[in-house]
PDB file of C-alpha atoms in Angstrom:
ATOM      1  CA  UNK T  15       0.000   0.000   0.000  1.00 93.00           C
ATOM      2  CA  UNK T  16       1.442   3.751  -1.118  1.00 95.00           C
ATOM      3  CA  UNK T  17       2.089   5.463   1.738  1.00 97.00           C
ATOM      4  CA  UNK T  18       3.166   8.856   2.184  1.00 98.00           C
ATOM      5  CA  UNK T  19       3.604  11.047   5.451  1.00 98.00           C
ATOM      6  CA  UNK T  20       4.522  14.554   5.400  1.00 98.00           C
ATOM      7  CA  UNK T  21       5.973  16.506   8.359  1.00 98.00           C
ATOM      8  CA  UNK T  22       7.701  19.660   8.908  1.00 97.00           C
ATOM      9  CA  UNK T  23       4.802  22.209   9.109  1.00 97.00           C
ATOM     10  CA  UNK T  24       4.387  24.947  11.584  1.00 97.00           C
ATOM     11  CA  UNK T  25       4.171  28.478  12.342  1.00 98.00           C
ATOM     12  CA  UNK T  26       6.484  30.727  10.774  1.00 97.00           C
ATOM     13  CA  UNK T  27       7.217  34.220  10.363  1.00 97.00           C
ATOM     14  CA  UNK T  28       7.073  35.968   7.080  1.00 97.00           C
ATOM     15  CA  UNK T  29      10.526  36.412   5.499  1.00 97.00           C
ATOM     16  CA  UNK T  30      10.877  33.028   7.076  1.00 97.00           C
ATOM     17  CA  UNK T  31      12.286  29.362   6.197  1.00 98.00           C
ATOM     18  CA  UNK T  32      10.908  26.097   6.993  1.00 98.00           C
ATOM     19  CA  UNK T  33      12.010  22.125   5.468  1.00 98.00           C
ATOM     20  CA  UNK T  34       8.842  20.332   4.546  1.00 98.00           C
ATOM     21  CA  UNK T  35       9.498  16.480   4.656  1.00 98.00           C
ATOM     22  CA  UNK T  36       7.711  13.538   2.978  1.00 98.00           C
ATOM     23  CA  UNK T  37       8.747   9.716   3.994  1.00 98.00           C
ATOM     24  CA  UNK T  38       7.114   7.227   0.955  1.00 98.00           C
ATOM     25  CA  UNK T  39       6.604   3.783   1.718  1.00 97.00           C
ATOM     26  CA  UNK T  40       4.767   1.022  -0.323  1.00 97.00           C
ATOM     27  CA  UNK T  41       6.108   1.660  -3.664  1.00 96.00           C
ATOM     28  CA  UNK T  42       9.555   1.901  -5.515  1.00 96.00           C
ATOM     29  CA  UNK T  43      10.200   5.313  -4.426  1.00 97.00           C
ATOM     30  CA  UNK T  44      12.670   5.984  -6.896  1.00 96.00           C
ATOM     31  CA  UNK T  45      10.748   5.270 -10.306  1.00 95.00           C
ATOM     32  CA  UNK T  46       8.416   7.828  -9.846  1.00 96.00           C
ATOM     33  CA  UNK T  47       7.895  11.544 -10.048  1.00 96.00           C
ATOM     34  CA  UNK T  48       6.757  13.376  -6.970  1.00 97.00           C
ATOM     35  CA  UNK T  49       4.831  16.518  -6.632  1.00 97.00           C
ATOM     36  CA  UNK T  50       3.751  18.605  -4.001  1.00 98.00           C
ATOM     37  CA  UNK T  51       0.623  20.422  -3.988  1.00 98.00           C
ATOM     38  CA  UNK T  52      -1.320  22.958  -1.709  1.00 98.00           C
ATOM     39  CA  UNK T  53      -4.452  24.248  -0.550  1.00 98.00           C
ATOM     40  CA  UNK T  54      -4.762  27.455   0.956  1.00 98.00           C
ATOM     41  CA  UNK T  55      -7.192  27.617   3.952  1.00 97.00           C
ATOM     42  CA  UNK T  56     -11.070  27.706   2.254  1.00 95.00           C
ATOM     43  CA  UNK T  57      -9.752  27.532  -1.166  1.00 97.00           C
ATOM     44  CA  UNK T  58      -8.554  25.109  -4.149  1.00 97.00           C
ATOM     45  CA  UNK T  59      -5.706  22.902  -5.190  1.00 98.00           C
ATOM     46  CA  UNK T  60      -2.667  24.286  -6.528  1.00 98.00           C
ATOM     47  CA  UNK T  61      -0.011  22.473  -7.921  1.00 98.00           C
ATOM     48  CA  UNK T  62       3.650  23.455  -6.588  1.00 98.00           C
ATOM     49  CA  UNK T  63       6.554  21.805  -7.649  1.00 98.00           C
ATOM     50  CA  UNK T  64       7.668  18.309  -8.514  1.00 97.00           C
ATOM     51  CA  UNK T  65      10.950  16.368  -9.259  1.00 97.00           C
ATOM     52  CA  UNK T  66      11.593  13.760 -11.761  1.00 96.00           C
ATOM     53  CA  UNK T  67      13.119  10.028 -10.649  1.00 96.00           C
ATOM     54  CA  UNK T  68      16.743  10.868 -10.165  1.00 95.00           C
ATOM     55  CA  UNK T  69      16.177  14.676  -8.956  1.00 96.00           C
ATOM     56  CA  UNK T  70      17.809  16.003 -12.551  1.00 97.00           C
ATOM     57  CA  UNK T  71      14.087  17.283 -13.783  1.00 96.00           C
ATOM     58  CA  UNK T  72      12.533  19.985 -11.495  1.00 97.00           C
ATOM     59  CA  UNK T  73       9.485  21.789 -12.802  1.00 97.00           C
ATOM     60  CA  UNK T  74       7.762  25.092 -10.347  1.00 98.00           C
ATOM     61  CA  UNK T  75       4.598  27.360 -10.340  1.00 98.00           C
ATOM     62  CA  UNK T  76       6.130  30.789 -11.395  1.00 97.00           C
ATOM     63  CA  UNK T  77       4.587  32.121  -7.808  1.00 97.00           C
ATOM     64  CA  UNK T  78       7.181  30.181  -5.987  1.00 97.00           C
ATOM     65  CA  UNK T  79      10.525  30.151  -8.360  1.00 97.00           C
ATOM     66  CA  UNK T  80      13.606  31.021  -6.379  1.00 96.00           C
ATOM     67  CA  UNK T  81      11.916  30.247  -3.148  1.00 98.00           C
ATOM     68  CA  UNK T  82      10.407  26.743  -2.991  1.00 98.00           C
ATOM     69  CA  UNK T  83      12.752  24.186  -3.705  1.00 98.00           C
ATOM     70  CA  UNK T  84      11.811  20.549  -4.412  1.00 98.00           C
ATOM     71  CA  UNK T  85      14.353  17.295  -3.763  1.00 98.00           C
ATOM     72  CA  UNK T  86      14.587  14.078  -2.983  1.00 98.00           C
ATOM     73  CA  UNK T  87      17.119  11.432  -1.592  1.00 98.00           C
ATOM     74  CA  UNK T  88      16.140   8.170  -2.861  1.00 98.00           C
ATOM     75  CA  UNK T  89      18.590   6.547  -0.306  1.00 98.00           C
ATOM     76  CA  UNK T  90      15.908   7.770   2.379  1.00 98.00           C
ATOM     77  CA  UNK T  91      12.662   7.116   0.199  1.00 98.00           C
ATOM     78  CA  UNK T  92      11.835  11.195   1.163  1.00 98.00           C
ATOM     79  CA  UNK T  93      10.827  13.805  -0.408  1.00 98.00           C
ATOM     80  CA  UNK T  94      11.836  17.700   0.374  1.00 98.00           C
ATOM     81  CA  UNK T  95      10.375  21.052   0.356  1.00 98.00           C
ATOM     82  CA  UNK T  96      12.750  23.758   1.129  1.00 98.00           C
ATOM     83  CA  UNK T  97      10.909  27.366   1.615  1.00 98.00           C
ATOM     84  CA  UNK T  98      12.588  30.285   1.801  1.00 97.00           C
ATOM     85  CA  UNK T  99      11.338  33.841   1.795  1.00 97.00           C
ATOM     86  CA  UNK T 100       8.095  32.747   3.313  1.00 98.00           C
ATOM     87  CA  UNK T 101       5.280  35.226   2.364  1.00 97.00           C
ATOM     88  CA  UNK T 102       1.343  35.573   3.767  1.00 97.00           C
ATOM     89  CA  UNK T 103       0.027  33.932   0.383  1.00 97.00           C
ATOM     90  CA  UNK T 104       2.207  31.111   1.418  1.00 98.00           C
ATOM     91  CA  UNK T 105      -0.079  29.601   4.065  1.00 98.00           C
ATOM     92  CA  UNK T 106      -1.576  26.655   3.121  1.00 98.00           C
ATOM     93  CA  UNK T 107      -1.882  22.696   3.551  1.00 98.00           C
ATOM     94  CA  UNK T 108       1.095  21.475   1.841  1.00 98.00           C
ATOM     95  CA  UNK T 109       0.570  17.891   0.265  1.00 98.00           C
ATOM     96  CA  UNK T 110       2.997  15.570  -1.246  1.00 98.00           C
ATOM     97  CA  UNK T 111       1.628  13.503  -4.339  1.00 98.00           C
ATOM     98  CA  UNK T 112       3.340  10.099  -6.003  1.00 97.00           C
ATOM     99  CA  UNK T 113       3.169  10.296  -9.617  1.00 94.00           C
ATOM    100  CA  UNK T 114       0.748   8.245 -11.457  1.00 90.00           C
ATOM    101  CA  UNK T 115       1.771   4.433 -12.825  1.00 85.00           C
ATOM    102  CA  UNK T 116       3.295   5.060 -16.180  1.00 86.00           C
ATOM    103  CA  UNK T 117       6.500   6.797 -14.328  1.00 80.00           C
ATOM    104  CA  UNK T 118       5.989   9.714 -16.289  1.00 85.00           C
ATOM    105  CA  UNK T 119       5.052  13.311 -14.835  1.00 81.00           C
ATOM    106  CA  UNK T 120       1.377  12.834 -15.547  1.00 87.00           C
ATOM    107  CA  UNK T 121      -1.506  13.114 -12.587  1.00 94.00           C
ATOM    108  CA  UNK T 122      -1.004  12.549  -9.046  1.00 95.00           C
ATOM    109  CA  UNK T 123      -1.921   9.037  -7.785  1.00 95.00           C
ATOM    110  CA  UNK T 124      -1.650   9.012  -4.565  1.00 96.00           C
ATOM    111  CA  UNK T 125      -1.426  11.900  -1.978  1.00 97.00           C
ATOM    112  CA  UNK T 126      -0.090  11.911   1.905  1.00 98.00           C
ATOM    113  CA  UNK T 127      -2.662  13.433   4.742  1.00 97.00           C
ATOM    114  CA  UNK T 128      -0.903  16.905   4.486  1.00 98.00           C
ATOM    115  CA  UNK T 129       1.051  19.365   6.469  1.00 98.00           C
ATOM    116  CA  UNK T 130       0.358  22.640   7.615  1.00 98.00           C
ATOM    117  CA  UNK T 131       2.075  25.970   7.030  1.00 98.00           C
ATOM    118  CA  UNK T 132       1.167  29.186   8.500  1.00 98.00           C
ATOM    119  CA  UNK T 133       3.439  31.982   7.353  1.00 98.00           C
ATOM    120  CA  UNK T 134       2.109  34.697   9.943  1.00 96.00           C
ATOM    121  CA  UNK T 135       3.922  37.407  12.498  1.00 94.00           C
TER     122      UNK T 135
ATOM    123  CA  UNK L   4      -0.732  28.988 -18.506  1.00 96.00           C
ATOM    124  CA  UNK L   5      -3.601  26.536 -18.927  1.00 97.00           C
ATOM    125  CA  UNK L   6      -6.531  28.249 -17.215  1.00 98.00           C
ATOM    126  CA  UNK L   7      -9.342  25.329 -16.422  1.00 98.00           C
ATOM    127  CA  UNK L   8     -12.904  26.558 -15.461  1.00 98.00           C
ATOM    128  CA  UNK L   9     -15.455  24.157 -14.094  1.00 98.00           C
ATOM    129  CA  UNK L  10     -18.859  24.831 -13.795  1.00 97.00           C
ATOM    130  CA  UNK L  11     -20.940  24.700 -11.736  1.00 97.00           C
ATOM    131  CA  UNK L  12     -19.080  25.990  -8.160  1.00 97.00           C
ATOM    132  CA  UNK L  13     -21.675  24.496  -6.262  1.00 97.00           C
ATOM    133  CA  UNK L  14     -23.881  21.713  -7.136  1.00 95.00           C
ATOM    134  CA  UNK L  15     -27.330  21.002  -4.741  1.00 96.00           C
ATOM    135  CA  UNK L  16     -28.482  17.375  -5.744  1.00 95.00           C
ATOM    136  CA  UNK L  17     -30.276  14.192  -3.888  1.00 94.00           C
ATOM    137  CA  UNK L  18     -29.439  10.368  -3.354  1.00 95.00           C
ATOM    138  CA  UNK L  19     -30.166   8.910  -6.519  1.00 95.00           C
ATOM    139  CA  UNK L  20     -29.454  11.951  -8.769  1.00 96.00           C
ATOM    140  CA  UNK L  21     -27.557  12.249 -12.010  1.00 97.00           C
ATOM    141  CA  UNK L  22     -24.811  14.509 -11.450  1.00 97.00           C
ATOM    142  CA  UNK L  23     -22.820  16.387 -14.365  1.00 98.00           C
ATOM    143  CA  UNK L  24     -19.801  18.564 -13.697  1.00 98.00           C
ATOM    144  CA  UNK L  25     -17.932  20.386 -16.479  1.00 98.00           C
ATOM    145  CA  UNK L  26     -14.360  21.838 -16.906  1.00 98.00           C
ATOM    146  CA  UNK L  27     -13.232  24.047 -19.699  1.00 98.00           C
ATOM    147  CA  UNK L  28      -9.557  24.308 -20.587  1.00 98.00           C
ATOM    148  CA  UNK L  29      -8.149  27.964 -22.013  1.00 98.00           C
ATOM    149  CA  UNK L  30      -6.108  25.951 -24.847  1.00 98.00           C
ATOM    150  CA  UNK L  31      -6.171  22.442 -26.171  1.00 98.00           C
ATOM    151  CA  UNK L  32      -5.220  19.749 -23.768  1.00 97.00           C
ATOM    152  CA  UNK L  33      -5.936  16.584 -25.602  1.00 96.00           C
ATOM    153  CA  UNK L  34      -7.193  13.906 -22.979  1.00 96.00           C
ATOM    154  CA  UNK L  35      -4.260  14.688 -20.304  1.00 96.00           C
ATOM    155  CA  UNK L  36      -7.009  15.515 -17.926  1.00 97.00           C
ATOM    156  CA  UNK L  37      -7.568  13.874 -14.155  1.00 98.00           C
ATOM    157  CA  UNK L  38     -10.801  14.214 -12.006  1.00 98.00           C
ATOM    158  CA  UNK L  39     -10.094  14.149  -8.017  1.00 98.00           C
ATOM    159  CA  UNK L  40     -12.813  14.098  -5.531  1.00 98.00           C
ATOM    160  CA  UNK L  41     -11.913  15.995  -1.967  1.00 98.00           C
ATOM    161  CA  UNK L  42     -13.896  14.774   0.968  1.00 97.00           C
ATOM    162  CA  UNK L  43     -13.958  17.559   3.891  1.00 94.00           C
ATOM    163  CA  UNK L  44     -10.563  17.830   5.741  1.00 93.00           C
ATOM    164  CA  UNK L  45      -8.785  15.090   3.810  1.00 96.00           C
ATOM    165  CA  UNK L  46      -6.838  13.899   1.221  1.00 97.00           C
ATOM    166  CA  UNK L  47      -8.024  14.247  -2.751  1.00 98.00           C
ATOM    167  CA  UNK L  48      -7.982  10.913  -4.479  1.00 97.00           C
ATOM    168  CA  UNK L  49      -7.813   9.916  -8.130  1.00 97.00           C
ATOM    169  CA  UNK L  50     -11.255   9.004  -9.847  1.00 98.00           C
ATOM    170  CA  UNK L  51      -9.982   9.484 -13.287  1.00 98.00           C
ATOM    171  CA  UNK L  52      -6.971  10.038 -15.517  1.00 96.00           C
ATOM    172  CA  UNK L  53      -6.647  10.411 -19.326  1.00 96.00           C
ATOM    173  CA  UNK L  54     -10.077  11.668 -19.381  1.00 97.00           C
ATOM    174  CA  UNK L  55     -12.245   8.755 -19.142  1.00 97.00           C
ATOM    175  CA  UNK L  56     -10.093   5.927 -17.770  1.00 97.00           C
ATOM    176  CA  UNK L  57     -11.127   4.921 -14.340  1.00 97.00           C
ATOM    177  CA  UNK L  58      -8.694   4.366 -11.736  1.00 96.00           C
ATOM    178  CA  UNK L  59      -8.453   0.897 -10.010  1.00 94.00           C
ATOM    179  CA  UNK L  60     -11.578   0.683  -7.347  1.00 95.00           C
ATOM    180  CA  UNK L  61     -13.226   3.987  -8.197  1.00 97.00           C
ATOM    181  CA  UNK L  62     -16.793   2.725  -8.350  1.00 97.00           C
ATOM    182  CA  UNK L  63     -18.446   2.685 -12.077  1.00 97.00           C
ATOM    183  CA  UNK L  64     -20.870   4.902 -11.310  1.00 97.00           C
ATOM    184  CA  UNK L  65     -17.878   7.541 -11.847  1.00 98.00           C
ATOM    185  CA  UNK L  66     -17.039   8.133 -15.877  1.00 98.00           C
ATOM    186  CA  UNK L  67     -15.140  10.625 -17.852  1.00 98.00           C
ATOM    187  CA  UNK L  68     -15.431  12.205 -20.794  1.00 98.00           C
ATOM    188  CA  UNK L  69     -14.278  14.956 -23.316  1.00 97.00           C
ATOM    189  CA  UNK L  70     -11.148  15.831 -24.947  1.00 97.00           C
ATOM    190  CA  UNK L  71      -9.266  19.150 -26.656  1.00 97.00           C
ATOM    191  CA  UNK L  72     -10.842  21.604 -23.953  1.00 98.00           C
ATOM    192  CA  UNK L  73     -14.173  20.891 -23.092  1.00 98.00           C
ATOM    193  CA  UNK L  74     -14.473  17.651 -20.453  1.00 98.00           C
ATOM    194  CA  UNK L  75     -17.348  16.073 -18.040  1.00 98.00           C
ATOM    195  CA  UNK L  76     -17.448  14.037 -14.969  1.00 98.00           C
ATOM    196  CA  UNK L  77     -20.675  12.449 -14.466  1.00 98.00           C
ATOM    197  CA  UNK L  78     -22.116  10.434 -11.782  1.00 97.00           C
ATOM    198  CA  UNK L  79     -24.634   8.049 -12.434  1.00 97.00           C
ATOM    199  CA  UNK L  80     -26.370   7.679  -9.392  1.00 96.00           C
ATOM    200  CA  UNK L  81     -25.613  10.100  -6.204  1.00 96.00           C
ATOM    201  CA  UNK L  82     -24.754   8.003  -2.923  1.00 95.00           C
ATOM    202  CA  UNK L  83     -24.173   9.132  -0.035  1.00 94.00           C
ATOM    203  CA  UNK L  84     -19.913   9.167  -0.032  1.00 93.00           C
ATOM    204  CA  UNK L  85     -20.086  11.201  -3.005  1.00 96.00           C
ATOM    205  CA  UNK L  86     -20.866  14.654  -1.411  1.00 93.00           C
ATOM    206  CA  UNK L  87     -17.640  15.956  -1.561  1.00 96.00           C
ATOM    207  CA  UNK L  88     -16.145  19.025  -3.999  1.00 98.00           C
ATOM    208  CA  UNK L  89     -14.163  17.622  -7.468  1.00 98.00           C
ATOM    209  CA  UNK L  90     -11.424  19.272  -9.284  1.00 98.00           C
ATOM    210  CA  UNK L  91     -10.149  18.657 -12.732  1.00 98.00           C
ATOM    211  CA  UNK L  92      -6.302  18.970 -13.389  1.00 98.00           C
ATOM    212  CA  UNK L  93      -4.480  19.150 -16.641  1.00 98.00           C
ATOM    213  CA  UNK L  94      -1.384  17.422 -17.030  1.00 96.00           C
ATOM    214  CA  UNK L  95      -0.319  18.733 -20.731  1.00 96.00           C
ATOM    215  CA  UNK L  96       1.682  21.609 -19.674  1.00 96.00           C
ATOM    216  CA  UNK L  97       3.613  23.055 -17.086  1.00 96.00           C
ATOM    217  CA  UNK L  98       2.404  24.586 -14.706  1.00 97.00           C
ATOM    218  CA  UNK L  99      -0.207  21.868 -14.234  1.00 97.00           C
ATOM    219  CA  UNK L 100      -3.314  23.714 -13.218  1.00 98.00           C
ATOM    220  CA  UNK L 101      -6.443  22.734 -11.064  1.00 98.00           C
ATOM    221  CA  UNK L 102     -10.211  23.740 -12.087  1.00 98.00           C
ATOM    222  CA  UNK L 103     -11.434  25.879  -8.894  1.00 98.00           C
ATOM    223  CA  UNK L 104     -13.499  23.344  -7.529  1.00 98.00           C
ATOM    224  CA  UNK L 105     -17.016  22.115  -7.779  1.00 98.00           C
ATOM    225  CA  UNK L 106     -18.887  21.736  -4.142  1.00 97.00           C
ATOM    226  CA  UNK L 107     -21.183  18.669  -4.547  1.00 97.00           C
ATOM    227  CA  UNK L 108     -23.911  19.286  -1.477  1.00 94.00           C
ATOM    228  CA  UNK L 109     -27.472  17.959  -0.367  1.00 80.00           C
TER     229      UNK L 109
END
């Protein structure tokens, strides 16, 4: 069974920096893309970021370029999500997504329970 | 970017009841479309991918359909786990985009 458990979320100032985690289990973690995606508090999906199989492929929503930054470490079956310049618009439920069968960056299969991130003073 | 629209925001149906929900892509997206349903406070899951293939133990009830930029999910019969909101997503260009949600209530 895919498993995926995110961690990391919290309070933060804005300006601020915080290391979202995600630790996969059920699956072959490195033959598939990952993605994370968030939901701001009352509102829709948006997509974020995600990472091809070896980490060499790394695609971003223009909003967070240059502060988000996706990884992974296949040795540790986890997934990364290194924020930086933390802003207001920032807050949301931050979920990490396994990439759909084929192995190719297509839709999100399966998605963890989600972590929180409140980017507040 | 892809902008996708679905309509309606908020649908009011009964047990039983043939549900339609549409989304509209700005530009051509062939069939790399997905439909997730969102129960309150959790997860979305994966009903359908390509446009009309049904993932593995999404009831049948649940089809797809559409392609270029002008899709439908449809449920057959309303039952009671299916009040929930549903998003579309396109997958045929980055940045993958989300519809804005459509609120599937009693």
């Amino acid at each position: 069974e895919v498993q995926l458990v995110e961690s990391g979320g919290g309070l933060v100032q804005p300006g601020g920096s915080l290391r979202l985690s995600c630790a996969a289990s059920g699956f072959t973690f490195s033959s598939y893309w990952m993605n994370w995606v968030r939901q701001a508090p009352g509102k829709g999906l948006e997509w974020v970021a995600n990472i091809n199989q070896d980490g060499s492929e790394k695609n971003y929503v223009d909003s967070v370029k240059g502060r988000l930054t996706i990884s992974r470490d296949n040795t540790k079956n986890s997934l990364y999500l290194q924020m930086t310049s933390l802003r207001a618009e920032d807050t949301a439920v931050y979920y990490c997504a396994r990439g759909d069968h084929s192995g190719y960056d297509h839709y999100c299969y399966s998605w963890g329970q989600g972590t929180r991130v409140t980017v507040s003073s | 970017d892809i902008q996708m629209t679905q309509s309606p925001s908020t649908l009011s149906a009964s047990v039983g009841d043939r549900v339609t929900i549409t989304c509209r892509a700005s530009q051509s997206i062939d069939n790399w479309l997905a439909w997730y349903q969102q129960m309150s406070g959790k997860a979305p899951k994966v009903l359908i991918y390509k446009a009309s293939i049904l993932e593995t133990g999404v009831p049948s009830r649940f089809s797809g359909s559409g392609s270029g930029t002008e899709f439908t999910l449809t449920i057959s019969s309303l039952q009671p786990d299916d009040f929930a909101t549903y998003y579309c997503q396109q997958y045929s260009r980055y940045p993958r985009t989300f519809g804005q949600g459509t609120k599937v209530e009693i």
